[in-house]
Amino acid sequence: MASVAAWLPFARAAAIGWVPLAKNPLPPPPFRIPTSGGSPSSPSTSTTSASATTVGERRCDEKLIINISGRRFECWRSTVEKYPDSLLGSNEKEFFYDEDTHEYFFDRDPDVFRVILNFYRTGKLHYPKHECIAAYDEELAFFGILPDIIGDCCYEDYRDRKRENTERLIDDRLHEDEDKTQPKPQSIRETMWRAFENPQVSTMASVFYYVTGFFIAVSVIANVLDTVACGPDPETGYPRSCGERFSRQFFCLDTACVMIFTVEYFLRLYAAPDRLKFVRSVMSVIDVVAIMPYYIGLFMNQKGEVSGAFVTLRVFRVFRIFKFSRHSQGLRVLGYTLKSCASELGFLLFSLTMAIIIFATVMYYAEKSVVHTKFTSIPAAFWYTIVTMTTLGYGDMVPKTWAGKLVGGVCSLSGVLVIALPVPVIVSNFSRIYHQSQRADKMKAQRKARQIRIRLARNATSNAFVAAKRRREQHSDDPNSSAEKNFVNPFELQHHHLLRCLELTTDREFIEMGPDALMSSGAGTSLIPGSNAMAGLGRFASPTSHFLLNRRKWWCCGPRRRRKNSYKLSADRANNINNANNSGDEFDEELVDLRVPSSLTPRTSLTLSHNVTAINVIPPPPEQQQLLQTSTTSITIPSLLQHDVVLHSNVLSPLLSAYNRFDLNYPFDKGSRNQLNRKANSLTTVYEHGSTNETTVDELLLKPDVGRVRSPSSITDYASHRLTNTSLIVDAQETVKLTKKK
Amino acid sequence: MSWVHSAIATTDRRPSRILESCKRFSRRLSTGITRAVRRIQVPDARLDSILSKNFQHPRSLDEIVKCTRFSKSEIRLLYRSFKQDCPGGNVSEERLREIYLQLFPQGNSVKYAHYLFSVIDRNHRGTFTFDDYILTLSVLCRGTIDEKLRWIFRLYDINGDGQLTRENVTEVILSLYDLLGTAAQPRVDEREILQHVDKIFESFDPMQTEEITMDDFIDYCKRVSFMT
């Protein structure tokens, strides 16, 4: 979440764009900086003095102190200015200058920085082997150094690890794309294509898959059995093959198989999104080669049998067996391995060819003198060399002279060596690809569980946000909790304010998702166990669930990368609610003063102190105050009343939500204010225990008539209570609407 | 190849030019064969060239101080957090979408991030840098009312034709409701959204012209005193 904290001020600034569209007036930002000590003159003098010092520091032989997360490095200025394209060598480092300590502070990894600074010193960039490649790349990117310039000593290692990592990432991304719920296909064509590519999609697709597999097998077996000897020919007495005996049956079988293959090919061609690409792909070429011989055979039969070509065509029928590669992933892995080892295989072939030619030549000339020798020519000797080098040794050609035998011996020895050399490379490639495919399979199997976990984490995060927000709102009214205000987490405050602005713009309110929503696959309605909940929800579940289902399909990408952060965040929030210091290490504390008054405020501290006065606000409050005077944009009451607040996991939040709406004008029930306070306190205990779901379900069952909007307190009491806490009061009328302190 | 070099070196010293050219030729041959055998992979080189294009340096601190209304220390702080999040200096629309997804976890930030991105990335380069970021922030936080209203108008004017139509406002409001997502009460209803749009648009456009120019918008907002 640290990176998001960096963007939070920006998001809040951009929220100005919501102001004209808002249904309800937007709340003022959390708190303002006290303007004490912020006179315009002093900061400007400080800046001029800073600039003076920076000008003065331009001398070349000056030492720079670079503080990387506490570890100080010192070097000459000229050292870093050697490479003006990088961060340290250019003006960009001035952004990181700390004027108090006169050093450059970077909040990065000191171990990797050591390597980077050595690059400036020695001109050679090394890659430390124990570092993760991704972290190293990130650091290089931060400091503006290209990985190209890694020195020769470490380059190979870097390249290999980088390639491995990229392949793994591409793999993961491919599978992530498959994981994403696909939008419903637009047309029959798309359905068909998806069915062809991924047989698990529907039952029809798997039926099709198995049927084609079966027919491929039948066709191949028929081809094989075609040639088996099947009994003697009654006319000539010679044994004849089954193909000749049962020629009509085999012909029918062949026709049926080819029919099916043709239909399948044309269906695939129709369904393919990019037909040209499909026609050029390997699988389609195999399909064509598998069925063409049949058709060519048909046409040739009509012209008359040309037996040589016909026989060749029959040979091509065996390529049907390659159609199995669509059905078998192992075959595809093997094919991919061979493709990726192409260079090694090429080397093997090349060296073998060289050796064969050499040895065959020598052998021929050695055996030339023998009478009735088998080594009639050099090409004839090739056969001997191949058989010897691969240690087959058929024995159909053997040397007779002693020179020939010597050469033969050397040939077999060298054969063993030459063939053994590229094999380990091929084996390692194969094992790498095989492990990758195994990992892919494992991930596929865990896909469903992972999606549920992602959804859980996401819901937990948002629940945690909402819960923390409510807790903050509720704590800020409780006078006993004043001591905790110093521990307030500024990031949370800002974030809650942003969420609140959106709530008011659209006149909705964030709720926590109940436990069933976490487990449901896509419905997203907050159904809760308990009969009373269902009664209240019944009206809302059906018409809107359809709507929600449509919404679900727009989930953004990137759930996986967020998962880790959100898990950590929600776990922290759940465990350490009152200890905001704990989450300080996650959040980036460097928020900026962005206020309208031109008085410049003291710089925020760079350390992770949760000093409340250091936190700043964004869009200036006066704008929003004036906004409230318009009646056109505040709709509020009728729309609120017409929606019954639906039950959700936190039973007490309907009451709280009304309590927190400061723009309500409808009459309040004084009597229920005490009830609210009591419930608020018990809510605190609920949150302190960390788990909301179990306890609130119990309370839900105890209070059967919860479910209507009840605004508990009188507005004036509420307002007066808030008056003391906020600093944005304009006049009494507006306090009603705008007093809200986070 | 070292034995070749040593063999050549120990022989005749007189034809040194021939020697040089032999050495050069042998070296070239060996590098050529090595390259052909090693077959340097193109995709990695492409990746690095992409990487080099992506390193963006901002303008200098002094220039930024002149262009915006922030002080040096504020700019430093902003830059630090910006750089921490995005070391390459380029923020893509995808990244903005992710950020908003983290800020509004139950929502769908695609549309809103797209509109916001188009208004920040004025030159339609596909990414925005720290300069754009700080200029936007300067307008939004320290700008005059006019500047802010102009920015908001450009945000709403999605198709960039200088006029605000009902469709534009509808799209923007829809994007906000998307951001809200599913975890909101009361439930979002299509009809309600359209009502919201109608109400807002009618208040922008009392004369029913169905198209609002920037001046109209600014006048309206000032009149209604959104942000005086």
mmCIF file of N, CA and C in Angstrom, chain A residues 416-466:
data_model
loop_
_atom_site.group_PDB
_atom_site.id
_atom_site.type_symbol
_atom_site.label_atom_id
_atom_site.label_comp_id
_atom_site.label_asym_id
_atom_site.label_seq_id
_atom_site.Cartn_x
_atom_site.Cartn_y
_atom_site.Cartn_z
ATOM 1 N N VAL A 416 31.309 -42.041 -29.996
ATOM 2 C CA VAL A 416 30.734 -41.974 -28.653
ATOM 3 C C VAL A 416 30.840 -40.569 -28.091
ATOM 4 N N LEU A 417 32.029 -39.971 -28.278
ATOM 5 C CA LEU A 417 32.231 -38.628 -27.700
ATOM 6 C C LEU A 417 31.356 -37.585 -28.361
ATOM 7 N N VAL A 418 31.345 -37.599 -29.677
ATOM 8 C CA VAL A 418 30.625 -36.532 -30.382
ATOM 9 C C VAL A 418 29.136 -36.573 -30.086
ATOM 10 N N ILE A 419 28.598 -37.768 -29.977
ATOM 11 C CA ILE A 419 27.153 -37.832 -29.732
ATOM 12 C C ILE A 419 26.839 -37.495 -28.284
ATOM 13 N N ALA A 420 27.735 -37.827 -27.394
ATOM 14 C CA ALA A 420 27.432 -37.571 -25.989
ATOM 15 C C ALA A 420 27.492 -36.101 -25.625
ATOM 16 N N LEU A 421 28.195 -35.298 -26.447
ATOM 17 C CA LEU A 421 28.398 -33.905 -26.010
ATOM 18 C C LEU A 421 27.125 -33.045 -25.930
ATOM 19 N N PRO A 422 26.327 -32.936 -26.978
ATOM 20 C CA PRO A 422 25.181 -32.007 -26.854
ATOM 21 C C PRO A 422 24.037 -32.554 -26.019
ATOM 22 N N VAL A 423 24.116 -33.798 -25.653
ATOM 23 C CA VAL A 423 22.962 -34.388 -24.971
ATOM 24 C C VAL A 423 22.633 -33.694 -23.649
ATOM 25 N N PRO A 424 23.602 -33.362 -22.805
ATOM 26 C CA PRO A 424 23.212 -32.712 -21.543
ATOM 27 C C PRO A 424 22.472 -31.404 -21.752
ATOM 28 N N VAL A 425 22.853 -30.646 -22.773
ATOM 29 C CA VAL A 425 22.163 -29.382 -23.027
ATOM 30 C C VAL A 425 20.695 -29.641 -23.350
ATOM 31 N N ILE A 426 20.503 -30.633 -24.220
ATOM 32 C CA ILE A 426 19.121 -30.936 -24.606
ATOM 33 C C ILE A 426 18.339 -31.417 -23.392
ATOM 34 N N VAL A 427 19.006 -32.230 -22.585
ATOM 35 C CA VAL A 427 18.300 -32.760 -21.418
ATOM 36 C C VAL A 427 17.926 -31.649 -20.456
ATOM 37 N N SER A 428 18.840 -30.709 -20.251
ATOM 38 C CA SER A 428 18.513 -29.640 -19.299
ATOM 39 C C SER A 428 17.396 -28.775 -19.845
ATOM 40 N N ASN A 429 17.405 -28.514 -21.133
ATOM 41 C CA ASN A 429 16.303 -27.746 -21.711
ATOM 42 C C ASN A 429 14.984 -28.458 -21.509
ATOM 43 N N PHE A 430 15.013 -29.741 -21.789
ATOM 44 C CA PHE A 430 13.775 -30.495 -21.652
ATOM 45 C C PHE A 430 13.282 -30.469 -20.216
ATOM 46 N N SER A 431 14.205 -30.621 -19.278
ATOM 47 C CA SER A 431 13.730 -30.651 -17.893
ATOM 48 C C SER A 431 13.191 -29.304 -17.482
ATOM 49 N N ARG A 432 13.790 -28.232 -17.986
ATOM 50 C CA ARG A 432 13.271 -26.907 -17.628
ATOM 51 C C ARG A 432 11.859 -26.727 -18.160
ATOM 52 N N ILE A 433 11.669 -27.114 -19.416
ATOM 53 C CA ILE A 433 10.338 -26.931 -20.001
ATOM 54 C C ILE A 433 9.332 -27.865 -19.342
ATOM 55 N N TYR A 434 9.791 -29.032 -19.015
ATOM 56 C CA TYR A 434 8.881 -29.981 -18.383
ATOM 57 C C TYR A 434 8.434 -29.473 -17.022
ATOM 58 N N HIS A 435 9.399 -28.922 -16.257
ATOM 59 C CA HIS A 435 9.022 -28.381 -14.956
ATOM 60 C C HIS A 435 8.067 -27.223 -15.098
ATOM 61 N N GLN A 436 8.291 -26.410 -16.125
ATOM 62 C CA GLN A 436 7.379 -25.288 -16.353
ATOM 63 C C GLN A 436 5.974 -25.778 -16.620
ATOM 64 N N SER A 437 5.874 -26.812 -17.448
ATOM 65 C CA SER A 437 4.529 -27.282 -17.767
ATOM 66 C C SER A 437 3.898 -27.932 -16.549
ATOM 67 N N GLN A 438 4.712 -28.556 -15.714
ATOM 68 C CA GLN A 438 4.146 -29.124 -14.503
ATOM 69 C C GLN A 438 3.629 -28.043 -13.586
ATOM 70 N N ARG A 439 4.414 -26.984 -13.507
ATOM 71 C CA ARG A 439 3.982 -25.872 -12.662
ATOM 72 C C ARG A 439 2.696 -25.279 -13.185
ATOM 73 N N ALA A 440 2.607 -25.193 -14.526
ATOM 74 C CA ALA A 440 1.382 -24.648 -15.124
ATOM 75 C C ALA A 440 0.194 -25.531 -14.776
ATOM 76 N N ASP A 441 0.413 -26.836 -14.832
ATOM 77 C CA ASP A 441 -0.701 -27.727 -14.497
ATOM 78 C C ASP A 441 -1.131 -27.561 -13.051
ATOM 79 N N LYS A 442 -0.135 -27.451 -12.197
ATOM 80 C CA LYS A 442 -0.460 -27.319 -10.776
ATOM 81 C C LYS A 442 -1.245 -26.034 -10.543
ATOM 82 N N MET A 443 -0.823 -24.979 -11.239
ATOM 83 C CA MET A 443 -1.510 -23.716 -11.053
ATOM 84 C C MET A 443 -2.929 -23.783 -11.572
ATOM 85 N N LYS A 444 -3.094 -24.510 -12.664
ATOM 86 C CA LYS A 444 -4.443 -24.648 -13.190
ATOM 87 C C LYS A 444 -5.328 -25.336 -12.183
ATOM 88 N N ALA A 445 -4.768 -26.332 -11.532
ATOM 89 C CA ALA A 445 -5.568 -27.068 -10.559
ATOM 90 C C ALA A 445 -5.927 -26.195 -9.371
ATOM 91 N N GLN A 446 -5.035 -25.265 -9.054
ATOM 92 C CA GLN A 446 -5.320 -24.435 -7.891
ATOM 93 C C GLN A 446 -6.048 -23.164 -8.255
ATOM 94 N N ARG A 447 -6.433 -23.071 -9.504
ATOM 95 C CA ARG A 447 -6.988 -21.807 -9.968
ATOM 96 C C ARG A 447 -8.225 -21.408 -9.194
ATOM 97 N N LYS A 448 -9.103 -22.364 -9.061
ATOM 98 C CA LYS A 448 -10.363 -22.009 -8.427
ATOM 99 C C LYS A 448 -10.144 -21.540 -7.000
ATOM 100 N N ALA A 449 -9.341 -22.316 -6.285
ATOM 101 C CA ALA A 449 -9.095 -21.944 -4.888
ATOM 102 C C ALA A 449 -8.451 -20.574 -4.819
ATOM 103 N N ARG A 450 -7.590 -20.295 -5.782
ATOM 104 C CA ARG A 450 -6.902 -19.013 -5.751
ATOM 105 C C ARG A 450 -7.857 -17.877 -6.001
ATOM 106 N N GLN A 451 -8.808 -18.100 -6.908
ATOM 107 C CA GLN A 451 -9.748 -17.020 -7.191
ATOM 108 C C GLN A 451 -10.593 -16.695 -5.986
ATOM 109 N N ILE A 452 -10.969 -17.747 -5.301
ATOM 110 C CA ILE A 452 -11.778 -17.497 -4.100
ATOM 111 C C ILE A 452 -10.952 -16.735 -3.082
ATOM 112 N N ARG A 453 -9.692 -17.123 -2.979
ATOM 113 C CA ARG A 453 -8.853 -16.442 -1.990
ATOM 114 C C ARG A 453 -8.666 -14.985 -2.355
ATOM 115 N N ILE A 454 -8.522 -14.731 -3.659
ATOM 116 C CA ILE A 454 -8.353 -13.350 -4.092
ATOM 117 C C ILE A 454 -9.591 -12.542 -3.751
ATOM 118 N N ARG A 455 -10.733 -13.145 -4.025
ATOM 119 C CA ARG A 455 -11.955 -12.402 -3.745
ATOM 120 C C ARG A 455 -12.099 -12.155 -2.253
ATOM 121 N N LEU A 456 -11.739 -13.177 -1.476
ATOM 122 C CA LEU A 456 -11.783 -13.033 -0.020
ATOM 123 C C LEU A 456 -10.908 -11.886 0.435
ATOM 124 N N ALA A 457 -9.699 -11.878 -0.092
ATOM 125 C CA ALA A 457 -8.755 -10.847 0.340
ATOM 126 C C ALA A 457 -9.280 -9.475 -0.031
ATOM 127 N N ARG A 458 -9.823 -9.406 -1.204
ATOM 128 C CA ARG A 458 -10.308 -8.117 -1.655
ATOM 129 C C ARG A 458 -11.464 -7.646 -0.800
ATOM 130 N N ASN A 459 -12.365 -8.568 -0.516
ATOM 131 C CA ASN A 459 -13.485 -8.179 0.341
ATOM 132 C C ASN A 459 -13.014 -7.842 1.724
ATOM 133 N N ALA A 460 -12.027 -8.589 2.187
ATOM 134 C CA ALA A 460 -11.510 -8.307 3.533
ATOM 135 C C ALA A 460 -10.899 -6.927 3.577
ATOM 136 N N THR A 461 -10.175 -6.580 2.532
ATOM 137 C CA THR A 461 -9.592 -5.244 2.510
ATOM 138 C C THR A 461 -10.661 -4.187 2.580
ATOM 139 N N SER A 462 -11.654 -4.354 1.719
ATOM 140 C CA SER A 462 -12.644 -3.285 1.689
ATOM 141 C C SER A 462 -13.431 -3.254 2.982
ATOM 142 N N ASN A 463 -13.689 -4.440 3.528
ATOM 143 C CA ASN A 463 -14.358 -4.456 4.823
ATOM 144 C C ASN A 463 -13.526 -3.771 5.874
ATOM 145 N N ALA A 464 -12.237 -4.032 5.800
ATOM 146 C CA ALA A 464 -11.359 -3.412 6.791
ATOM 147 C C ALA A 464 -11.378 -1.909 6.639
ATOM 148 N N PHE A 465 -11.379 -1.435 5.400
ATOM 149 C CA PHE A 465 -11.449 0.001 5.187
ATOM 150 C C PHE A 465 -12.696 0.573 5.813
ATOM 151 N N VAL A 466 -13.798 -0.070 5.461
ATOM 152 C CA VAL A 466 -15.069 0.478 5.928
ATOM 153 C C VAL A 466 -15.146 0.421 7.442
#
